[in-house]
PDB file of C-alpha atoms and ligand atoms in Angstrom:
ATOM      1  CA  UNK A  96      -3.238  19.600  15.642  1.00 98.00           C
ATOM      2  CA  UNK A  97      -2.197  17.280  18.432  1.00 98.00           C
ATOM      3  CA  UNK A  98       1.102  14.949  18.474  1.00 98.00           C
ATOM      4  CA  UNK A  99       0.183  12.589  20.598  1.00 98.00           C
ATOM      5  CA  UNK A 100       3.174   9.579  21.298  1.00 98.00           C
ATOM      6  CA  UNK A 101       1.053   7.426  23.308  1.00 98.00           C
ATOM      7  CA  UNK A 102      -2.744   6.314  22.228  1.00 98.00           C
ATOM      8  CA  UNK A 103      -4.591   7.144  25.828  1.00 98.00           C
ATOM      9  CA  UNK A 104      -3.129  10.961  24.527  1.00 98.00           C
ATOM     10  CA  UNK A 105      -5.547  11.235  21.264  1.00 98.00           C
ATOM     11  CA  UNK A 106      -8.778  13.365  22.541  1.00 98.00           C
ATOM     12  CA  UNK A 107     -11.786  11.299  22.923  1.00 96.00           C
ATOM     13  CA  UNK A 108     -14.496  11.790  19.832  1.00 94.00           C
ATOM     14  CA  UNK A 109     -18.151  10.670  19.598  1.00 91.00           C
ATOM     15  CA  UNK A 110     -18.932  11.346  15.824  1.00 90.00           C
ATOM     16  CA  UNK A 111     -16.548   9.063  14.283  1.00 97.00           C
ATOM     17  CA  UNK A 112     -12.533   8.298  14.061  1.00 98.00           C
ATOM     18  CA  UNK A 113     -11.283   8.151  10.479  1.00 98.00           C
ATOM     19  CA  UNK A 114      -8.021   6.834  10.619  1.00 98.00           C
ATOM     20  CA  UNK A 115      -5.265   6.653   8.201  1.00 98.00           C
ATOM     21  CA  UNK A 116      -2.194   4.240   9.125  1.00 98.00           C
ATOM     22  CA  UNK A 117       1.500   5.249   7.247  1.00 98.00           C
ATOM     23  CA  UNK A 118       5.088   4.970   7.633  1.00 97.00           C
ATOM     24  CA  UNK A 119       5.588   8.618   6.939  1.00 97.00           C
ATOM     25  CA  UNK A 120       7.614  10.430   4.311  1.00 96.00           C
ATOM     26  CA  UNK A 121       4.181  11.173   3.728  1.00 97.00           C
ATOM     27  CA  UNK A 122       3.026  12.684  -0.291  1.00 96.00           C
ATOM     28  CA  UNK A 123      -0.109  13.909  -2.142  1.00 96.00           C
ATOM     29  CA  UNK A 124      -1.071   9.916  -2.299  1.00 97.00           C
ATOM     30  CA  UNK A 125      -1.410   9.993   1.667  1.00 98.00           C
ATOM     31  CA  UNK A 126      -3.119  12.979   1.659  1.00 98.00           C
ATOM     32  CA  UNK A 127      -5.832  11.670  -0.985  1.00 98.00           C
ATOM     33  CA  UNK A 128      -6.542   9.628   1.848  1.00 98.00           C
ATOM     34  CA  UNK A 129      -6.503  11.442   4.639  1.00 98.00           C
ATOM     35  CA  UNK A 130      -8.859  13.987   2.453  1.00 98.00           C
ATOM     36  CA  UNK A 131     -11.169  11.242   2.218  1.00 98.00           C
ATOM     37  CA  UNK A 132     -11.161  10.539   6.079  1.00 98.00           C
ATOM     38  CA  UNK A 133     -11.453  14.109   6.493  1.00 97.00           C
ATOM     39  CA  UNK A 134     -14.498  13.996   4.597  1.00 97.00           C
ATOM     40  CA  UNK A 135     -16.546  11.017   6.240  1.00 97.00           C
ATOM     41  CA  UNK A 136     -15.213  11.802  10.093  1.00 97.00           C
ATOM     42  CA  UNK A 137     -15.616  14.391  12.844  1.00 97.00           C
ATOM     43  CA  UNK A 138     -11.806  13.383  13.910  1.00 98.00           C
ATOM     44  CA  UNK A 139      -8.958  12.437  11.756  1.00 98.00           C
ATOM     45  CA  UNK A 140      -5.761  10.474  13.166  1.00 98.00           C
ATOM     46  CA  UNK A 141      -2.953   9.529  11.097  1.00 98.00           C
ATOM     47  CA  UNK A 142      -0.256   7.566  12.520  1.00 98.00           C
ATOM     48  CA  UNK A 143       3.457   6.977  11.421  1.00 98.00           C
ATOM     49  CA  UNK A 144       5.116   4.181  12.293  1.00 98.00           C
ATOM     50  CA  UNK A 145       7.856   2.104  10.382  1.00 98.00           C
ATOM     51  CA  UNK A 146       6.860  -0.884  11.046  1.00 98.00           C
ATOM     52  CA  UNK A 147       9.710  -3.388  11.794  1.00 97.00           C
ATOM     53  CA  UNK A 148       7.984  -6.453  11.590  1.00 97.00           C
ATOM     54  CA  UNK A 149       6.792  -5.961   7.847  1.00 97.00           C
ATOM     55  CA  UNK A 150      10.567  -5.744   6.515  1.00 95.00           C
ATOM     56  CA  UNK A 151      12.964  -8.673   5.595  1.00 94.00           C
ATOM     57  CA  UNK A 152      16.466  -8.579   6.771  1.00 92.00           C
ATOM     58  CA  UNK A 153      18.206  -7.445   3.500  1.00 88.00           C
ATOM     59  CA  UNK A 154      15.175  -4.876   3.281  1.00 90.00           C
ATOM     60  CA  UNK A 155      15.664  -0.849   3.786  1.00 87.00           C
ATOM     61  CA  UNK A 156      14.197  -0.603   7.237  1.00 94.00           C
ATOM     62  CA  UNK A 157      16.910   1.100   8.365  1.00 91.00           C
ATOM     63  CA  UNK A 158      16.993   3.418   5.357  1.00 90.00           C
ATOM     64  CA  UNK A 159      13.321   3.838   5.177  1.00 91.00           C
ATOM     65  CA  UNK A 160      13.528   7.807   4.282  1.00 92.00           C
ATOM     66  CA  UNK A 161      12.307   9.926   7.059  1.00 95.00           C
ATOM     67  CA  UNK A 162      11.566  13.582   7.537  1.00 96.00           C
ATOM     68  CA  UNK A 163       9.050  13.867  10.989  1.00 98.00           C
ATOM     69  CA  UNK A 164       9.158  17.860  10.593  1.00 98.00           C
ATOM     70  CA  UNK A 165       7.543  17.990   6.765  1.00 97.00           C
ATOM     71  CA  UNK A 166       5.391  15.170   7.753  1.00 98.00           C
ATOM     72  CA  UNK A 167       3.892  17.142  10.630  1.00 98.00           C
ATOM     73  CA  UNK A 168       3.698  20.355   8.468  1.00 98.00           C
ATOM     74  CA  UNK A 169       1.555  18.436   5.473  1.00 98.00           C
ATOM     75  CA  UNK A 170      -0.449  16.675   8.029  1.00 98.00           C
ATOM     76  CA  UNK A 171      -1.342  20.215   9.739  1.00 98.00           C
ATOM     77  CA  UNK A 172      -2.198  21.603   6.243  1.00 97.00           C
ATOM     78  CA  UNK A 173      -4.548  18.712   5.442  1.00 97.00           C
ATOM     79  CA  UNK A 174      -6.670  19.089   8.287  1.00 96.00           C
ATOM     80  CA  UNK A 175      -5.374  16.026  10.391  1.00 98.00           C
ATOM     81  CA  UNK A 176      -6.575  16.802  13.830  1.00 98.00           C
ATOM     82  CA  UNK A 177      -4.546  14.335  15.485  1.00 98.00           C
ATOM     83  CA  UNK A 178      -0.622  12.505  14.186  1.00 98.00           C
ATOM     84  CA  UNK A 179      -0.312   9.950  16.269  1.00 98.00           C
ATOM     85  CA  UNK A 180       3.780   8.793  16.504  1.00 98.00           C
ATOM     86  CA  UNK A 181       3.814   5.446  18.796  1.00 98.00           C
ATOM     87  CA  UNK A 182       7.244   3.659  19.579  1.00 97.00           C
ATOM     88  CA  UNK A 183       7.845   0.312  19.111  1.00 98.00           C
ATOM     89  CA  UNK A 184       7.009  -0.544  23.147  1.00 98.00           C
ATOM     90  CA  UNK A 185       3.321   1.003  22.698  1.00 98.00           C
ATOM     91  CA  UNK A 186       2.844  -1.264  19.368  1.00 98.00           C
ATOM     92  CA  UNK A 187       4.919  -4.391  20.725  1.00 98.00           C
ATOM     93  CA  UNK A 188       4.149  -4.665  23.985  1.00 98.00           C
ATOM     94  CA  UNK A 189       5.874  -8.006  24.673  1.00 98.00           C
ATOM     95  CA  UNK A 190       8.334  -7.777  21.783  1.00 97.00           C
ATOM     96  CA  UNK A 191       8.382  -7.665  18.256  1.00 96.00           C
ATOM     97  CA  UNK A 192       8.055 -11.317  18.397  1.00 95.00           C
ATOM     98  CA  UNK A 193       5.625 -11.872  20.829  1.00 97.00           C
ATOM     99  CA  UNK A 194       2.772 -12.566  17.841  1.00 96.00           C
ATOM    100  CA  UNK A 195       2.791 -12.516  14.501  1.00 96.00           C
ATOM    101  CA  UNK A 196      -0.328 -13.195  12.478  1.00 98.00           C
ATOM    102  CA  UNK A 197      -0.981 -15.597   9.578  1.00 98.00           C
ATOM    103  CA  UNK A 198      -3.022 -14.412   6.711  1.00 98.00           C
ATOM    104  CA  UNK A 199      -3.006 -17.806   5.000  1.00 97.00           C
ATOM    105  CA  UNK A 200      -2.226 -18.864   1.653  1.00 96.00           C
ATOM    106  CA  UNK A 201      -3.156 -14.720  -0.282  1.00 97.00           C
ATOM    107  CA  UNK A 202      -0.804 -14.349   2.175  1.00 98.00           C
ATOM    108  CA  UNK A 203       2.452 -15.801   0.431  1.00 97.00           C
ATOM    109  CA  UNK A 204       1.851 -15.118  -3.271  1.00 98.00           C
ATOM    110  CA  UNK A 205       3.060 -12.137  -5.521  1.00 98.00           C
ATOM    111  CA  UNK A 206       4.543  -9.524  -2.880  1.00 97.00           C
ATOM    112  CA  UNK A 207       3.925 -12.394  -0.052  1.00 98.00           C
ATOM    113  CA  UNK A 208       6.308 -14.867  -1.659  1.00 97.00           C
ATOM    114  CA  UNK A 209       9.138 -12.001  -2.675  1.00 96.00           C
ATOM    115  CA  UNK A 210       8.790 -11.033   0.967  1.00 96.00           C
ATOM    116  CA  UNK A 211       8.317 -13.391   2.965  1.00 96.00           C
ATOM    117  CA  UNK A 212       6.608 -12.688   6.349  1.00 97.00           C
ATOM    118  CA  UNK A 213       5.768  -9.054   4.884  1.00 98.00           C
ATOM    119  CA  UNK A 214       1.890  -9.806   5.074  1.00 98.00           C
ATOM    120  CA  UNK A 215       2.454 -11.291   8.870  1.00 98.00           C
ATOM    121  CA  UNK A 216       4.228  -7.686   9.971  1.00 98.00           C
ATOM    122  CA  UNK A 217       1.383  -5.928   7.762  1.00 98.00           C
ATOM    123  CA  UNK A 218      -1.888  -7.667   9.582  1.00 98.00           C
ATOM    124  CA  UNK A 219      -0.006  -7.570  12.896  1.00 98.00           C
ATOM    125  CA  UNK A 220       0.684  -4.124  12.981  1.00 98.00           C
ATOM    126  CA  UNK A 221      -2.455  -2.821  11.852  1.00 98.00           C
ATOM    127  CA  UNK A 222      -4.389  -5.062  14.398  1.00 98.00           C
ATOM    128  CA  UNK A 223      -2.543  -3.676  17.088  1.00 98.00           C
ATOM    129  CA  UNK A 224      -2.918   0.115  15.625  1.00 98.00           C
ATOM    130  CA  UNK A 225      -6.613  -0.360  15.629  1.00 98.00           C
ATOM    131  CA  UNK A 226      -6.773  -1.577  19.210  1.00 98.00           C
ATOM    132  CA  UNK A 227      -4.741   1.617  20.230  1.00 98.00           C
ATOM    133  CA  UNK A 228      -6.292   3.980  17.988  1.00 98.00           C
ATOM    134  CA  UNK A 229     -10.285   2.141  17.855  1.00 98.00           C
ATOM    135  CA  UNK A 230     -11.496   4.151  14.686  1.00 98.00           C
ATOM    136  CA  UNK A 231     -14.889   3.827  13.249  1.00 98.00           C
ATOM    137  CA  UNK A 232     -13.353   4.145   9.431  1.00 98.00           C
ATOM    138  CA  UNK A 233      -9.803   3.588   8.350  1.00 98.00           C
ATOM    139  CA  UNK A 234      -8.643   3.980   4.990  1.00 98.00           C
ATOM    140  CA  UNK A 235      -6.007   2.463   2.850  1.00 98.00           C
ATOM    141  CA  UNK A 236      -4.673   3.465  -0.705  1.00 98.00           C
ATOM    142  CA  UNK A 237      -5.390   0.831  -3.629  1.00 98.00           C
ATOM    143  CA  UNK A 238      -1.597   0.945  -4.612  1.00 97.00           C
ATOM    144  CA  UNK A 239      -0.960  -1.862  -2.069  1.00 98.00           C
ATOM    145  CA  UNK A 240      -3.834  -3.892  -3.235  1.00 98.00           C
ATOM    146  CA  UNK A 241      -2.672  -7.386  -2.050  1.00 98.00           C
ATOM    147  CA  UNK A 242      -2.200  -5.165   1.514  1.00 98.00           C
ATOM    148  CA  UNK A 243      -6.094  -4.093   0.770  1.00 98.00           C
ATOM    149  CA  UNK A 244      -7.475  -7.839   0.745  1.00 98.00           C
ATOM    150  CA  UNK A 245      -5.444  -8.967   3.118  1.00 98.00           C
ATOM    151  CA  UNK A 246      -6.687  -6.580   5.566  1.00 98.00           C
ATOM    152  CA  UNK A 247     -10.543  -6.993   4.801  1.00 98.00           C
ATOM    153  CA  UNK A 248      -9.751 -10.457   5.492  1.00 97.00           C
ATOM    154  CA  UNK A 249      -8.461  -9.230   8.571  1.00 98.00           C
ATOM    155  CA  UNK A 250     -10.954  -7.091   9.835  1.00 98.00           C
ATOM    156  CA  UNK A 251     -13.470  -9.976   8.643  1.00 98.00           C
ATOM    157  CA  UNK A 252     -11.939 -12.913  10.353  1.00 97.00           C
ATOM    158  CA  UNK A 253     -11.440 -10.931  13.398  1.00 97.00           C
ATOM    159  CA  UNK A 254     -14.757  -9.088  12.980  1.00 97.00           C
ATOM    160  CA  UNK A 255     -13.082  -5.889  13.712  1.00 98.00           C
ATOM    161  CA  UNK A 256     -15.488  -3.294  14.848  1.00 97.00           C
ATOM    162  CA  UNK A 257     -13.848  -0.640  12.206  1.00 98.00           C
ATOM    163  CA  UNK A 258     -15.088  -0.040   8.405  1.00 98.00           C
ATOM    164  CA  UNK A 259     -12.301  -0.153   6.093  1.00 98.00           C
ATOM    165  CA  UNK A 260     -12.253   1.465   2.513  1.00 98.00           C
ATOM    166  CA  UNK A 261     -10.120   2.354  -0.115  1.00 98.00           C
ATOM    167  CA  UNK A 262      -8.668   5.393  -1.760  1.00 98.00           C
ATOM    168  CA  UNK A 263      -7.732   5.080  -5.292  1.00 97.00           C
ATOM    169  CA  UNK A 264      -3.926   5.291  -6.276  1.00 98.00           C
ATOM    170  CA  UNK A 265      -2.239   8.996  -6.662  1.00 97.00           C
ATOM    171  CA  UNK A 266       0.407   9.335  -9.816  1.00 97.00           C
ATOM    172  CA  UNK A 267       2.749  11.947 -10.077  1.00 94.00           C
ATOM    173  CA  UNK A 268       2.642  13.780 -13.652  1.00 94.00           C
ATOM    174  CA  UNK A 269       4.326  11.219 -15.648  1.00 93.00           C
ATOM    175  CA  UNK A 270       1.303   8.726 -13.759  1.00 95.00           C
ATOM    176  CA  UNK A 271       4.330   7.061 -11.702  1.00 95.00           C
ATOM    177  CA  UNK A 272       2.020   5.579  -8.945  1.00 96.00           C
ATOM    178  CA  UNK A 273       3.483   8.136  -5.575  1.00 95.00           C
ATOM    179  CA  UNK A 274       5.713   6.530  -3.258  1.00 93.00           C
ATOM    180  CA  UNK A 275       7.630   7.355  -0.315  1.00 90.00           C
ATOM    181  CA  UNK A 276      10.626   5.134  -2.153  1.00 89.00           C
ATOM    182  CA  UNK A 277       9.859   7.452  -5.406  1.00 92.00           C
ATOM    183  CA  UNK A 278      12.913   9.455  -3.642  1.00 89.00           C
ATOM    184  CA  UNK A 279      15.237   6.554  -4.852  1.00 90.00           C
ATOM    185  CA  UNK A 280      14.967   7.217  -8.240  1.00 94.00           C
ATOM    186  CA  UNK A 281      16.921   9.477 -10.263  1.00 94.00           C
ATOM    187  CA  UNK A 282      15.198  11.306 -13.106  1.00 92.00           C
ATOM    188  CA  UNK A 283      15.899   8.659 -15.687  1.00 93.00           C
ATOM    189  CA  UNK A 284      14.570   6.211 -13.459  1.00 94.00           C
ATOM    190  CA  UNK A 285      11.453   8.010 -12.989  1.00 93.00           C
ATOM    191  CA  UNK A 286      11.099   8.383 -16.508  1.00 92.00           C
ATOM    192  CA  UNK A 287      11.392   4.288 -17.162  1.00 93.00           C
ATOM    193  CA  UNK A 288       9.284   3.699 -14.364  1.00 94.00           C
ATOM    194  CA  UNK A 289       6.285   5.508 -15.994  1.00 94.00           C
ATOM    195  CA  UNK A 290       6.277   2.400 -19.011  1.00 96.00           C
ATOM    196  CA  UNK A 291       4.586   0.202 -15.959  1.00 96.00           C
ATOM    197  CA  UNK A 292       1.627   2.096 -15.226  1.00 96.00           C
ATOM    198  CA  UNK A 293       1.559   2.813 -19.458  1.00 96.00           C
ATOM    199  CA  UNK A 294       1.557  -0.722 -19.490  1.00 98.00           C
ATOM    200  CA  UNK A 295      -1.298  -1.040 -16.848  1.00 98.00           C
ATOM    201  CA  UNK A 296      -3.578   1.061 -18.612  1.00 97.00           C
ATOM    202  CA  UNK A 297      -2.721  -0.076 -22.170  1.00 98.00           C
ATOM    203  CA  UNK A 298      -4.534  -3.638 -20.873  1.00 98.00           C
ATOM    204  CA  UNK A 299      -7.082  -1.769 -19.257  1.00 97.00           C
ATOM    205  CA  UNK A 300      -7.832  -0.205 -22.176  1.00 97.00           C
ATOM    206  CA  UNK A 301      -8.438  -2.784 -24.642  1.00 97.00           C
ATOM    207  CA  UNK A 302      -9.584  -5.502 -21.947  1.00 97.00           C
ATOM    208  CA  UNK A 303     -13.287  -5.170 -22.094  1.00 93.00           C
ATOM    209  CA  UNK A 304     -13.047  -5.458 -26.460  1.00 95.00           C
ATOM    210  CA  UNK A 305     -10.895  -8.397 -26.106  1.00 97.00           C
ATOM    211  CA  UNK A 306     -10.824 -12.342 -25.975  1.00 96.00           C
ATOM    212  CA  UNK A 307      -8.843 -13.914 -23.473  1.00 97.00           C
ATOM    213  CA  UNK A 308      -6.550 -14.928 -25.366  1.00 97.00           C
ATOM    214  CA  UNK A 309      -5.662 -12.617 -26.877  1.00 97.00           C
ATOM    215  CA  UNK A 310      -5.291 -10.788 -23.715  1.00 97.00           C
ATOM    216  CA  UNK A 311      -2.919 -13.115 -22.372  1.00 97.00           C
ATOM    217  CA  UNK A 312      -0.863 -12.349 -25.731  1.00 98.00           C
ATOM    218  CA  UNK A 313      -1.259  -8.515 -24.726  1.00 98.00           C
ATOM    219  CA  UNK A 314       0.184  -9.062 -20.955  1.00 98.00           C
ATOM    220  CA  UNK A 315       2.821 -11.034 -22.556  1.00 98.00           C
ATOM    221  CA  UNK A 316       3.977  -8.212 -24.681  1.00 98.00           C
ATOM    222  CA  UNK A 317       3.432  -5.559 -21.647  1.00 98.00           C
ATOM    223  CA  UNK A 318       5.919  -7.999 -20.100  1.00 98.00           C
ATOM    224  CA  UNK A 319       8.355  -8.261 -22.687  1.00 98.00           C
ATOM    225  CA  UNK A 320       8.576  -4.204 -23.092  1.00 97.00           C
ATOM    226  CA  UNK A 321       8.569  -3.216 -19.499  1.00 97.00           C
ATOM    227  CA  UNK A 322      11.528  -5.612 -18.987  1.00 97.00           C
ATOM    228  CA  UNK A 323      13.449  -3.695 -21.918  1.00 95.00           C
ATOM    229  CA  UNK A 324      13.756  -1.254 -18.940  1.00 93.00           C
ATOM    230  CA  UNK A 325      12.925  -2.549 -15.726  1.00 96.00           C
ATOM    231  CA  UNK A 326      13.447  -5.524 -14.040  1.00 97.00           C
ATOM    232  CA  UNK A 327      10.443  -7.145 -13.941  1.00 97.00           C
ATOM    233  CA  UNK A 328       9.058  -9.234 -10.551  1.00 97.00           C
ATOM    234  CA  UNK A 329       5.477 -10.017 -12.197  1.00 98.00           C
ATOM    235  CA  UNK A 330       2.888  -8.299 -14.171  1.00 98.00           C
ATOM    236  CA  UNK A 331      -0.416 -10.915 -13.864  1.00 98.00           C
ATOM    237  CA  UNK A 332      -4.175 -10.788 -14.535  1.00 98.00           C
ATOM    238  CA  UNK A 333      -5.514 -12.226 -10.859  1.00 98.00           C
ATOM    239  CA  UNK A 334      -8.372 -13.123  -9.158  1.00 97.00           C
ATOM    240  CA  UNK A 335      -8.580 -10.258  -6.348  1.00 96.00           C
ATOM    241  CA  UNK A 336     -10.662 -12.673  -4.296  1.00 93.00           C
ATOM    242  CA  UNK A 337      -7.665 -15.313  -4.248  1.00 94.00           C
ATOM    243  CA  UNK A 338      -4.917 -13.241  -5.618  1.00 96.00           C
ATOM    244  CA  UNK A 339      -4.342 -16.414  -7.833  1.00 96.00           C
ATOM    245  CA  UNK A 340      -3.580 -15.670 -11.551  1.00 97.00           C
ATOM    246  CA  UNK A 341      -7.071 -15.091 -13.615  1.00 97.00           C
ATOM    247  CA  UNK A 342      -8.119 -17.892 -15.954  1.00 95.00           C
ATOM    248  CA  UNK A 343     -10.929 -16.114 -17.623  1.00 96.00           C
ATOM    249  CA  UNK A 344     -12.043 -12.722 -17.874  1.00 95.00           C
ATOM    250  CA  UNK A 345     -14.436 -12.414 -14.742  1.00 92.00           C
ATOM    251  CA  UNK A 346     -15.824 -10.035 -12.438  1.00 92.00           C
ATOM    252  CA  UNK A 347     -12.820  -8.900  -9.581  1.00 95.00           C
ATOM    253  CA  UNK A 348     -10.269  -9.444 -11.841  1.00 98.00           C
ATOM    254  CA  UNK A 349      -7.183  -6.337 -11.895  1.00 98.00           C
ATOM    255  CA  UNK A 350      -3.584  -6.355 -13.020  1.00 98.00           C
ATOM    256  CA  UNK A 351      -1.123  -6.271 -10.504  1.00 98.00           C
ATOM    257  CA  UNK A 352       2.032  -5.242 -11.222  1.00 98.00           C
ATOM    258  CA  UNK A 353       6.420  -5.242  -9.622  1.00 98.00           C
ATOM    259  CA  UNK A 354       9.358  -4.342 -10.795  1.00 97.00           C
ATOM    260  CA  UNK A 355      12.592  -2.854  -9.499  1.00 95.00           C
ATOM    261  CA  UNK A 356      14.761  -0.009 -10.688  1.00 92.00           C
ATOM    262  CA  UNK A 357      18.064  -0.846  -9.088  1.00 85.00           C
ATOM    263  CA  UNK A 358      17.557  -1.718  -5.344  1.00 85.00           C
ATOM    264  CA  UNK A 359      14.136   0.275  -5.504  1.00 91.00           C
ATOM    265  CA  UNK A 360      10.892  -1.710  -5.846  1.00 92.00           C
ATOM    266  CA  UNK A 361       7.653  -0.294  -7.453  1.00 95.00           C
ATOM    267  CA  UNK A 362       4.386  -1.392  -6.844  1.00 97.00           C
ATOM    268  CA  UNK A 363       0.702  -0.918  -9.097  1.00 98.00           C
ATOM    269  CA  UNK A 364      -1.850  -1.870 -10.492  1.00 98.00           C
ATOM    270  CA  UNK A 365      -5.190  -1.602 -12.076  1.00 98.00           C
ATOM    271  CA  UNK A 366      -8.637  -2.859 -11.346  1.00 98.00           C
ATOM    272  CA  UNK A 367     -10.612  -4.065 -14.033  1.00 96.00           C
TER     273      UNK A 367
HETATM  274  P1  AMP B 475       2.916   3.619   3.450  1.00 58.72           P
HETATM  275  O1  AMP B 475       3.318   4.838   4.201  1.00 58.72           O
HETATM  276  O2  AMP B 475       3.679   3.411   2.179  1.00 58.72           O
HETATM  277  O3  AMP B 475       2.837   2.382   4.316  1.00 58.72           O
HETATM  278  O4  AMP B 475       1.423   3.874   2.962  1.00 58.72           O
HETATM  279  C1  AMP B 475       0.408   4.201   3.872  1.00 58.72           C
HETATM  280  C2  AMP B 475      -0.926   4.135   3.168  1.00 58.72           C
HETATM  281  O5  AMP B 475      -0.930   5.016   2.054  1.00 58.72           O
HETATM  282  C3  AMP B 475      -1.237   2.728   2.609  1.00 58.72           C
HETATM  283  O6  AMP B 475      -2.616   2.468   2.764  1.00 58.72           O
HETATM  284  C4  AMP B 475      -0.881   2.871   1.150  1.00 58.72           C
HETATM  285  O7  AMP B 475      -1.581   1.966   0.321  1.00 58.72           O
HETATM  286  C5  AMP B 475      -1.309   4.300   0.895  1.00 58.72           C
HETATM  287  N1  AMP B 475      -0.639   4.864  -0.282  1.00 58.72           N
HETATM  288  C6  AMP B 475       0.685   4.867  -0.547  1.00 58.72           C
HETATM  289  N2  AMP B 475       0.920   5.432  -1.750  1.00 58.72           N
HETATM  290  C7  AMP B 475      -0.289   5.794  -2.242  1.00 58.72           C
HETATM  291  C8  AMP B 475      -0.711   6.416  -3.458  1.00 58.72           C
HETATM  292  N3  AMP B 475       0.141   6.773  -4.415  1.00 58.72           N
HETATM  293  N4  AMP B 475      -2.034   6.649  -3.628  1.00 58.72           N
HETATM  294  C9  AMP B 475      -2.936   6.285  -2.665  1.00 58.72           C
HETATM  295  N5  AMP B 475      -2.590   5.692  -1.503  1.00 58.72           N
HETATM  296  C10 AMP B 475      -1.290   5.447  -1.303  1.00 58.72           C
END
């Protein structure tokens, strides 16, 4: 496996790139997608950058947990033939606030609106890491799913010359959606954290059976019990097309899902 610091060092490949962008403090849910780069590409680069530009000011950039030597160790075991560990020159040539993209209006709802420029620091960053890395395939995990559309409207608007596709979201045991911020949490807090993706999949369940309003009723409840233990940012039927909230049940309509456990926020959802 090759550590390469600087793009023009990552070995030159003719039968595809799969490419799998993180932040590292990488888990089983990064190597789900790495496994599924591994199996479409000839080469397989995984980068790890934390990304300054996608973090407010009272956000844990600084924080973000970090552990380069485990990182490398899991990469090597998954096959990666190439981690790729840029610094913030080779991503920002002119600055972190040379450019910033704007992802429009699915841009600044849900996760958008609670962080504000987030999406901006998101489609910026991975623009640039395709331009260094130029993969044929790169894969991202459904857990960020307003991350997901935002970047097919990325690589679509930009006509990107990259396929993008999704890996479905890893759970720990309890079904906890996996997280590098996962370390935050005690045990209790793991524990409580499990009711939202209980929640998720209690809607999922009866959603085909039932009327739509009587699903609304349902959310409503899943609302009311999840924030008997967590404080909850939104749990919403959208549109994934618009990211607006759903006003029927139609086709490319999921559940998305925040809520914090102290200073930590959780993220899932479920398609339906
Ligand atoms: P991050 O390091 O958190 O920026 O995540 C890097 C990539 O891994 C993103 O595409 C995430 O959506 C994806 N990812 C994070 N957690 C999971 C998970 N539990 N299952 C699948 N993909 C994930």
């Amino acid at each position: 496996m090759i550590v390469a610091h600087h793009a023009s060092e990552i070995p030159p490949c003719t039968g595809g790139r799969g490419f799998v962008p993180t932040m590292g403090f990488l888990h089983a849910g990064h190597m789900s997608l790495v496994d599924l780069a591994r199996s479409k590409s000839e080469q397989v680069v995984l980068s790890i950058f934390v990304n300054p530009t996608q973090f407010g000011p009272n956000e844990d950039f600084k924080k973000y947990p970090r552990d380069l030597d485990r990182d490398l160790a899991m990469a090597e075991s998954h096959g990666v033939d190439v981690v790729y560990l840029p610094d913030e020159n080779e991503v920002y040539p002119l600055g972190r606030d040379a450019i910033s993209l704007d992802m429009g209006p699915i841009s600044t709802v849900y996760e958008g609106a609670l962080r504000p420029g987030h999406f901006s620091g998101v489609a910026t960053v991975v623009a640039r890491l395709f331009l260094l890395v130029q993969p044929n395939l790169a894969i991202f995990g459904q857990k960020d799913l307003q991350q997901w559309v935002i970047l097919n409207r990325l690589q679509g608007a930009l006509g990107l010359p990259v396929k993008l596709e999704m890996g479905p979201t890893f759970r720990e045991p309890n079904a906890l959606a996996m997280s590098s911020r996962n370390v935050y949490l005690n045990s209790a807090e793991r524990d409580m954290a499990s009711i939202l993706s209980q929640e998720l999949t209690r809607i999922k369940g009866l959603y085909k059976e039932t009327d739509w309003s009587q699903l609304k009723r349902d959310v409503e409840y899943s609302r009311t019990r999840i924030g008997e233990y967590l404080k909850l940012d939104y749990f919403d039927i959208i549109d994934m097309a618009t990211f607006k909230p759903a006003e029927s049940k139609a086709e490319g309509n999921a559940i998305v899902a925040a809520v914090r456990v102290g200073p930590t926020r959780l993220l899932d959802n479920v398609l339906l």
